[in-house]
PDB file of C-alpha atoms in Angstrom:
ATOM      1  CA  UNK A 242      92.742 109.795  93.735  1.00 66.00           C
ATOM      2  CA  UNK A 243      89.373 111.354  92.487  1.00 78.00           C
ATOM      3  CA  UNK A 244      87.581 110.920  96.117  1.00 83.00           C
ATOM      4  CA  UNK A 245      90.743 111.790  97.712  1.00 93.00           C
ATOM      5  CA  UNK A 246      91.584 115.307  95.694  1.00 94.00           C
ATOM      6  CA  UNK A 247      88.898 116.112  93.375  1.00 93.00           C
ATOM      7  CA  UNK A 248      87.684 119.081  95.748  1.00 94.00           C
ATOM      8  CA  UNK A 249      91.183 120.664  96.488  1.00 96.00           C
ATOM      9  CA  UNK A 250      92.041 119.774  92.748  1.00 95.00           C
ATOM     10  CA  UNK A 251      89.259 122.030  91.468  1.00 94.00           C
ATOM     11  CA  UNK A 252      90.398 124.851  93.605  1.00 95.00           C
ATOM     12  CA  UNK A 253      93.880 124.636  92.577  1.00 95.00           C
ATOM     13  CA  UNK A 254      93.148 124.048  89.223  1.00 93.00           C
ATOM     14  CA  UNK A 255      91.864 127.980  88.959  1.00 92.00           C
ATOM     15  CA  UNK A 256      95.835 128.887  89.843  1.00 93.00           C
ATOM     16  CA  UNK A 257      97.864 125.697  87.892  1.00 94.00           C
ATOM     17  CA  UNK A 258      98.012 123.077  85.675  1.00 93.00           C
ATOM     18  CA  UNK A 259      96.413 120.155  88.150  1.00 94.00           C
ATOM     19  CA  UNK A 260      97.661 116.719  86.772  1.00 93.00           C
ATOM     20  CA  UNK A 261      96.511 113.853  89.340  1.00 90.00           C
ATOM     21  CA  UNK A 262      97.613 109.871  88.901  1.00 87.00           C
ATOM     22  CA  UNK A 263      96.264 106.793  90.202  1.00 81.00           C
ATOM     23  CA  UNK A 264      97.461 103.715  91.812  1.00 83.00           C
ATOM     24  CA  UNK A 265      97.704 100.663  89.913  1.00 74.00           C
ATOM     25  CA  UNK A 266      93.965  99.115  90.062  1.00 59.00           C
ATOM     26  CA  UNK A 267      92.905 102.249  91.770  1.00 58.00           C
ATOM     27  CA  UNK A 268      90.271 104.568  90.716  1.00 53.00           C
ATOM     28  CA  UNK A 269      90.572 105.461  87.072  1.00 58.00           C
ATOM     29  CA  UNK A 270      93.689 102.797  86.623  1.00 52.00           C
ATOM     30  CA  UNK A 271      92.510  99.920  85.089  1.00 59.00           C
ATOM     31  CA  UNK A 272      95.755  98.462  83.783  1.00 65.00           C
ATOM     32  CA  UNK A 273      96.310  95.338  85.381  1.00 68.00           C
ATOM     33  CA  UNK A 274      98.267  95.406  88.327  1.00 69.00           C
ATOM     34  CA  UNK A 275     101.824  93.565  88.849  1.00 73.00           C
ATOM     35  CA  UNK A 276     101.917  91.151  91.572  1.00 73.00           C
ATOM     36  CA  UNK A 277     104.499  93.455  93.675  1.00 78.00           C
ATOM     37  CA  UNK A 278     105.681  97.384  93.228  1.00 88.00           C
ATOM     38  CA  UNK A 279     108.403  99.569  94.885  1.00 93.00           C
ATOM     39  CA  UNK A 280     107.754 102.961  95.518  1.00 95.00           C
ATOM     40  CA  UNK A 281     110.511 103.481  93.057  1.00 95.00           C
ATOM     41  CA  UNK A 282     108.138 101.833  90.536  1.00 93.00           C
ATOM     42  CA  UNK A 283     105.211 104.105  91.439  1.00 94.00           C
ATOM     43  CA  UNK A 284     107.612 107.202  91.024  1.00 95.00           C
ATOM     44  CA  UNK A 285     108.974 106.216  87.823  1.00 94.00           C
ATOM     45  CA  UNK A 286     105.304 105.898  86.442  1.00 91.00           C
ATOM     46  CA  UNK A 287     104.384 109.413  87.932  1.00 93.00           C
ATOM     47  CA  UNK A 288     107.273 110.921  86.235  1.00 95.00           C
ATOM     48  CA  UNK A 289     106.555 109.503  82.930  1.00 92.00           C
ATOM     49  CA  UNK A 290     103.117 110.717  83.248  1.00 91.00           C
ATOM     50  CA  UNK A 291     104.183 114.019  83.892  1.00 94.00           C
ATOM     51  CA  UNK A 292     106.846 113.767  80.937  1.00 95.00           C
ATOM     52  CA  UNK A 293     103.833 112.761  78.712  1.00 93.00           C
ATOM     53  CA  UNK A 294     101.969 115.977  79.733  1.00 94.00           C
ATOM     54  CA  UNK A 295     104.671 117.819  78.677  1.00 94.00           C
ATOM     55  CA  UNK A 296     105.323 116.234  75.158  1.00 94.00           C
ATOM     56  CA  UNK A 297     101.588 116.740  74.408  1.00 92.00           C
ATOM     57  CA  UNK A 298     101.573 120.327  75.255  1.00 92.00           C
ATOM     58  CA  UNK A 299     104.572 120.338  72.388  1.00 93.00           C
ATOM     59  CA  UNK A 300     107.156 121.344  74.953  1.00 91.00           C
ATOM     60  CA  UNK A 301     110.174 119.185  76.482  1.00 92.00           C
ATOM     61  CA  UNK A 302     110.044 117.708  80.187  1.00 91.00           C
ATOM     62  CA  UNK A 303     110.387 120.389  82.341  1.00 94.00           C
ATOM     63  CA  UNK A 304     109.960 121.177  86.273  1.00 95.00           C
ATOM     64  CA  UNK A 305     107.074 120.888  88.048  1.00 96.00           C
ATOM     65  CA  UNK A 306     105.816 120.967  91.354  1.00 97.00           C
ATOM     66  CA  UNK A 307     104.614 117.813  93.451  1.00 97.00           C
ATOM     67  CA  UNK A 308     101.675 117.229  95.935  1.00 97.00           C
ATOM     68  CA  UNK A 309     100.587 113.912  97.671  1.00 96.00           C
ATOM     69  CA  UNK A 310      98.975 112.406 100.630  1.00 97.00           C
ATOM     70  CA  UNK A 311      99.579 108.866 102.303  1.00 96.00           C
ATOM     71  CA  UNK A 312     101.117 106.705  99.731  1.00 95.00           C
ATOM     72  CA  UNK A 313     101.343 109.951  97.459  1.00 96.00           C
ATOM     73  CA  UNK A 314     103.420 111.368  99.443  1.00 97.00           C
ATOM     74  CA  UNK A 315     105.821 108.787 100.024  1.00 97.00           C
ATOM     75  CA  UNK A 316     105.969 108.672  96.032  1.00 97.00           C
ATOM     76  CA  UNK A 317     106.943 112.516  96.260  1.00 97.00           C
ATOM     77  CA  UNK A 318     109.638 111.785  98.502  1.00 98.00           C
ATOM     78  CA  UNK A 319     111.206 109.283  96.175  1.00 98.00           C
ATOM     79  CA  UNK A 320     110.857 111.414  93.358  1.00 98.00           C
ATOM     80  CA  UNK A 321     112.731 113.828  95.122  1.00 98.00           C
ATOM     81  CA  UNK A 322     115.842 111.753  96.118  1.00 98.00           C
ATOM     82  CA  UNK A 323     115.637 110.301  92.286  1.00 96.00           C
ATOM     83  CA  UNK A 324     115.147 113.212  90.449  1.00 97.00           C
ATOM     84  CA  UNK A 325     115.380 116.465  92.518  1.00 96.00           C
ATOM     85  CA  UNK A 326     115.942 118.495  89.193  1.00 96.00           C
ATOM     86  CA  UNK A 327     112.632 118.134  88.246  1.00 96.00           C
ATOM     87  CA  UNK A 328     110.793 119.167  91.279  1.00 97.00           C
ATOM     88  CA  UNK A 329     110.631 122.703  92.422  1.00 97.00           C
ATOM     89  CA  UNK A 330     108.606 122.490  95.309  1.00 98.00           C
ATOM     90  CA  UNK A 331     106.693 119.896  97.023  1.00 98.00           C
ATOM     91  CA  UNK A 332     103.559 119.479  99.581  1.00 98.00           C
ATOM     92  CA  UNK A 333     103.995 116.022 101.533  1.00 98.00           C
ATOM     93  CA  UNK A 334     100.520 115.447 103.251  1.00 98.00           C
ATOM     94  CA  UNK A 335      99.967 112.807 106.168  1.00 98.00           C
ATOM     95  CA  UNK A 336     102.568 110.582 104.887  1.00 98.00           C
ATOM     96  CA  UNK A 337     106.371 109.728 105.900  1.00 98.00           C
ATOM     97  CA  UNK A 338     109.859 108.597 105.244  1.00 97.00           C
ATOM     98  CA  UNK A 339     108.381 104.829 106.548  1.00 97.00           C
ATOM     99  CA  UNK A 340     105.074 104.495 107.211  1.00 97.00           C
ATOM    100  CA  UNK A 341     103.974 101.572 109.618  1.00 95.00           C
ATOM    101  CA  UNK A 342     105.798  98.521 109.868  1.00 96.00           C
ATOM    102  CA  UNK A 343     106.563  95.884 107.403  1.00 96.00           C
ATOM    103  CA  UNK A 344     105.078  92.898 108.577  1.00 96.00           C
ATOM    104  CA  UNK A 345     101.567  95.036 109.387  1.00 96.00           C
ATOM    105  CA  UNK A 346     101.789  95.292 105.369  1.00 96.00           C
ATOM    106  CA  UNK A 347     102.407  92.220 104.620  1.00 96.00           C
ATOM    107  CA  UNK A 348      99.716  90.980 106.780  1.00 96.00           C
ATOM    108  CA  UNK A 349      97.311  93.118 105.067  1.00 95.00           C
ATOM    109  CA  UNK A 350      98.410  92.379 101.851  1.00 94.00           C
ATOM    110  CA  UNK A 351      97.593  88.750 102.523  1.00 96.00           C
ATOM    111  CA  UNK A 352      94.044  89.578 103.858  1.00 96.00           C
ATOM    112  CA  UNK A 353      92.850  91.410 101.245  1.00 94.00           C
ATOM    113  CA  UNK A 354      94.475  89.052  98.557  1.00 94.00           C
ATOM    114  CA  UNK A 355      92.513  86.221 100.450  1.00 95.00           C
ATOM    115  CA  UNK A 356      89.175  88.253 101.270  1.00 95.00           C
ATOM    116  CA  UNK A 357      89.235  90.857  98.975  1.00 93.00           C
ATOM    117  CA  UNK A 358      89.171  95.107  99.963  1.00 92.00           C
ATOM    118  CA  UNK A 359      86.123  94.423 101.734  1.00 92.00           C
ATOM    119  CA  UNK A 360      88.059  92.754 104.638  1.00 94.00           C
ATOM    120  CA  UNK A 361      89.599  96.332 105.240  1.00 94.00           C
ATOM    121  CA  UNK A 362      87.072  98.686 104.817  1.00 92.00           C
ATOM    122  CA  UNK A 363      85.956  99.248 108.555  1.00 92.00           C
ATOM    123  CA  UNK A 364      89.450  99.134 110.003  1.00 92.00           C
ATOM    124  CA  UNK A 365      90.655 101.562 107.026  1.00 92.00           C
ATOM    125  CA  UNK A 366      87.214 103.887 108.047  1.00 89.00           C
ATOM    126  CA  UNK A 367      88.388 103.938 111.460  1.00 90.00           C
ATOM    127  CA  UNK A 368      91.946 104.769 110.876  1.00 92.00           C
ATOM    128  CA  UNK A 369      91.665 107.211 107.953  1.00 94.00           C
ATOM    129  CA  UNK A 370      88.812 110.164 109.411  1.00 95.00           C
ATOM    130  CA  UNK A 371      88.708 112.519 111.885  1.00 93.00           C
ATOM    131  CA  UNK A 372      85.965 112.566 114.593  1.00 92.00           C
ATOM    132  CA  UNK A 373      83.791 114.824 113.196  1.00 90.00           C
ATOM    133  CA  UNK A 374      84.317 114.225 109.467  1.00 94.00           C
ATOM    134  CA  UNK A 375      81.494 111.709 108.602  1.00 93.00           C
ATOM    135  CA  UNK A 376      78.860 113.696 110.646  1.00 93.00           C
ATOM    136  CA  UNK A 377      80.009 116.563 109.056  1.00 93.00           C
ATOM    137  CA  UNK A 378      80.470 115.523 105.302  1.00 94.00           C
ATOM    138  CA  UNK A 379      79.036 111.827 105.067  1.00 94.00           C
ATOM    139  CA  UNK A 380      79.412 112.265 101.122  1.00 94.00           C
ATOM    140  CA  UNK A 381      83.037 112.710 100.919  1.00 93.00           C
ATOM    141  CA  UNK A 382      83.525 110.031 103.512  1.00 94.00           C
ATOM    142  CA  UNK A 383      81.403 107.780 101.663  1.00 93.00           C
ATOM    143  CA  UNK A 384      83.147 108.024  98.607  1.00 93.00           C
ATOM    144  CA  UNK A 385      85.938 107.474  99.990  1.00 94.00           C
ATOM    145  CA  UNK A 386      85.146 104.096 101.244  1.00 93.00           C
ATOM    146  CA  UNK A 387      83.656 103.282  98.187  1.00 91.00           C
ATOM    147  CA  UNK A 388      86.535 103.956  96.202  1.00 90.00           C
ATOM    148  CA  UNK A 389      88.701 101.303  98.427  1.00 91.00           C
ATOM    149  CA  UNK A 390      85.482  99.278  98.093  1.00 91.00           C
ATOM    150  CA  UNK A 391      86.103  99.359  93.981  1.00 88.00           C
ATOM    151  CA  UNK A 392      89.675  99.247  94.492  1.00 89.00           C
ATOM    152  CA  UNK A 393      91.239  95.827  92.560  1.00 89.00           C
ATOM    153  CA  UNK A 394      92.889  93.397  95.792  1.00 91.00           C
ATOM    154  CA  UNK A 395      95.956  93.074  93.641  1.00 91.00           C
ATOM    155  CA  UNK A 396      96.912  96.432  93.142  1.00 89.00           C
ATOM    156  CA  UNK A 397      96.010  97.350  96.737  1.00 91.00           C
ATOM    157  CA  UNK A 398      98.060  94.255  97.646  1.00 93.00           C
ATOM    158  CA  UNK A 399     101.261  95.585  95.325  1.00 92.00           C
ATOM    159  CA  UNK A 400     100.919  99.249  96.953  1.00 93.00           C
ATOM    160  CA  UNK A 401     101.207  97.259 100.468  1.00 95.00           C
ATOM    161  CA  UNK A 402     104.158  95.639  99.012  1.00 94.00           C
ATOM    162  CA  UNK A 403     105.826  98.911  98.175  1.00 95.00           C
ATOM    163  CA  UNK A 404     104.578 100.294 101.637  1.00 96.00           C
ATOM    164  CA  UNK A 405     106.621  97.249 103.119  1.00 97.00           C
ATOM    165  CA  UNK A 406     109.481  97.693 101.519  1.00 96.00           C
ATOM    166  CA  UNK A 407     110.081 101.622 101.948  1.00 97.00           C
ATOM    167  CA  UNK A 408     112.053 103.341 104.257  1.00 98.00           C
ATOM    168  CA  UNK A 409     113.938 106.676 103.547  1.00 98.00           C
ATOM    169  CA  UNK A 410     114.368 107.796 106.700  1.00 97.00           C
ATOM    170  CA  UNK A 411     118.209 107.436 106.389  1.00 97.00           C
ATOM    171  CA  UNK A 412     118.395 109.790 103.502  1.00 97.00           C
ATOM    172  CA  UNK A 413     115.708 112.630 104.298  1.00 98.00           C
ATOM    173  CA  UNK A 414     119.069 114.713 104.671  1.00 97.00           C
ATOM    174  CA  UNK A 415     119.850 114.145 100.488  1.00 98.00           C
ATOM    175  CA  UNK A 416     116.551 116.295  99.980  1.00 98.00           C
ATOM    176  CA  UNK A 417     117.552 120.073  99.316  1.00 97.00           C
ATOM    177  CA  UNK A 418     114.348 121.054  97.675  1.00 97.00           C
ATOM    178  CA  UNK A 419     111.681 123.148  99.774  1.00 97.00           C
ATOM    179  CA  UNK A 420     109.110 120.946 101.281  1.00 98.00           C
ATOM    180  CA  UNK A 421     106.195 121.544 103.118  1.00 98.00           C
ATOM    181  CA  UNK A 422     104.938 118.934 105.386  1.00 98.00           C
ATOM    182  CA  UNK A 423     101.502 118.892 106.423  1.00 98.00           C
ATOM    183  CA  UNK A 424     100.189 116.598 109.781  1.00 98.00           C
ATOM    184  CA  UNK A 425      96.274 115.843 110.490  1.00 98.00           C
ATOM    185  CA  UNK A 426      96.488 116.697 113.958  1.00 98.00           C
ATOM    186  CA  UNK A 427      94.359 113.611 114.933  1.00 97.00           C
ATOM    187  CA  UNK A 428      95.878 110.911 112.105  1.00 98.00           C
ATOM    188  CA  UNK A 429      96.700 107.974 113.976  1.00 96.00           C
ATOM    189  CA  UNK A 430      98.253 106.644 110.747  1.00 96.00           C
ATOM    190  CA  UNK A 431     100.880 108.991 110.214  1.00 98.00           C
ATOM    191  CA  UNK A 432     100.602 111.118 113.348  1.00 98.00           C
ATOM    192  CA  UNK A 433     102.415 115.228 114.016  1.00 98.00           C
ATOM    193  CA  UNK A 434     105.488 113.593 115.225  1.00 98.00           C
ATOM    194  CA  UNK A 435     106.279 111.654 112.140  1.00 98.00           C
ATOM    195  CA  UNK A 436     105.492 114.776 110.065  1.00 98.00           C
ATOM    196  CA  UNK A 437     107.629 116.954 112.190  1.00 98.00           C
ATOM    197  CA  UNK A 438     110.507 114.636 112.279  1.00 97.00           C
ATOM    198  CA  UNK A 439     109.950 114.436 108.673  1.00 98.00           C
ATOM    199  CA  UNK A 440     110.537 118.403 108.199  1.00 98.00           C
ATOM    200  CA  UNK A 441     113.311 118.416 110.472  1.00 98.00           C
ATOM    201  CA  UNK A 442     115.345 115.757 108.529  1.00 98.00           C
ATOM    202  CA  UNK A 443     114.963 117.566 105.289  1.00 98.00           C
ATOM    203  CA  UNK A 444     117.272 120.320 104.151  1.00 98.00           C
ATOM    204  CA  UNK A 445     114.390 122.825 103.788  1.00 97.00           C
ATOM    205  CA  UNK A 446     111.626 121.372 105.559  1.00 98.00           C
ATOM    206  CA  UNK A 447     108.523 123.211 106.913  1.00 97.00           C
ATOM    207  CA  UNK A 448     105.859 121.912 109.182  1.00 98.00           C
ATOM    208  CA  UNK A 449     101.800 122.621 109.302  1.00 98.00           C
ATOM    209  CA  UNK A 450      99.451 120.957 111.433  1.00 98.00           C
ATOM    210  CA  UNK A 451      95.388 120.904 110.801  1.00 98.00           C
ATOM    211  CA  UNK A 452      93.061 120.898 113.365  1.00 97.00           C
ATOM    212  CA  UNK A 453      90.979 117.900 114.033  1.00 96.00           C
ATOM    213  CA  UNK A 454      92.337 116.461 110.866  1.00 97.00           C
ATOM    214  CA  UNK A 455      92.637 112.732 110.335  1.00 97.00           C
ATOM    215  CA  UNK A 456      95.146 110.605 107.543  1.00 97.00           C
ATOM    216  CA  UNK A 457      93.101 111.468 104.057  1.00 97.00           C
ATOM    217  CA  UNK A 458      93.314 115.548 104.830  1.00 97.00           C
ATOM    218  CA  UNK A 459      92.948 116.383 100.998  1.00 97.00           C
ATOM    219  CA  UNK A 460      89.206 115.345 101.240  1.00 96.00           C
ATOM    220  CA  UNK A 461      88.699 116.273 104.687  1.00 96.00           C
ATOM    221  CA  UNK A 462      90.275 119.569 104.512  1.00 97.00           C
ATOM    222  CA  UNK A 463      90.638 120.659 101.248  1.00 97.00           C
ATOM    223  CA  UNK A 464      90.350 124.537 101.544  1.00 97.00           C
ATOM    224  CA  UNK A 465      92.999 124.347 103.747  1.00 98.00           C
ATOM    225  CA  UNK A 466      95.452 121.750 101.975  1.00 98.00           C
ATOM    226  CA  UNK A 467      94.828 124.059  98.689  1.00 97.00           C
ATOM    227  CA  UNK A 468      95.831 127.441 100.507  1.00 97.00           C
ATOM    228  CA  UNK A 469      98.961 125.483 102.037  1.00 98.00           C
ATOM    229  CA  UNK A 470     100.082 124.125  98.584  1.00 98.00           C
ATOM    230  CA  UNK A 471      99.270 127.388  96.772  1.00 97.00           C
ATOM    231  CA  UNK A 472     101.609 129.206  99.484  1.00 96.00           C
ATOM    232  CA  UNK A 473     104.197 126.844  99.154  1.00 95.00           C
ATOM    233  CA  UNK A 474     104.278 127.346  95.309  1.00 94.00           C
ATOM    234  CA  UNK A 475     104.586 130.920  95.975  1.00 88.00           C
ATOM    235  CA  UNK A 476     107.163 131.469  98.548  1.00 85.00           C
ATOM    236  CA  UNK A 477     109.371 128.967  96.433  1.00 85.00           C
ATOM    237  CA  UNK A 478     108.999 130.848  93.474  1.00 75.00           C
ATOM    238  CA  UNK A 479     109.453 134.045  95.258  1.00 74.00           C
ATOM    239  CA  UNK A 480     112.695 132.904  96.947  1.00 73.00           C
ATOM    240  CA  UNK A 481     114.007 131.195  93.643  1.00 67.00           C
TER     241      UNK A 481
END
């Protein structure tokens, strides 16, 4: 999460209380990853972490706005389905009601368990970035690749299991919360058509597209993503 969101989060932090979270075995989350995870498990963990923040502030659990990219966006959809009363608005970036095919995630899980995350570094780098990103910001691009290299293979494999089983495309119409979906125009993992489809399936879905951006938009276009999140939060507050 740090490599993906840090620049964007610093900008958002001037206006909002930003709370980040890490997938099991990723980044600063050193907890022993379970053998398998579901998207519901991840959503429950996020909600528990948010509630702990309110407790530390001496407040009862309250509503919050949510933003997530890729798997984080899928977790956002799960939260919107399971706990809609808690979320005022959401910005779902480079994600979908289903991401990829189950068999591909199972194959990727087996590969990483057998050979470690080093086995998927190059393929991930090729799928993640827009064509100009590494030349424009090699430090940020390197940090993203390094974060994958440092990920616990069991944590990565568990997330692969969650993605293999995740498909809420038939439930999108249940979501009444205002949602902005954001696509990278050159994202090959979750292409623009998938984000447009996601927005169209929601009761209050809007769509935005970032030109020349790949799959990890918060790192590749942090200024634009921060502006979109801020605008979505303000228009939702205005309309309520």
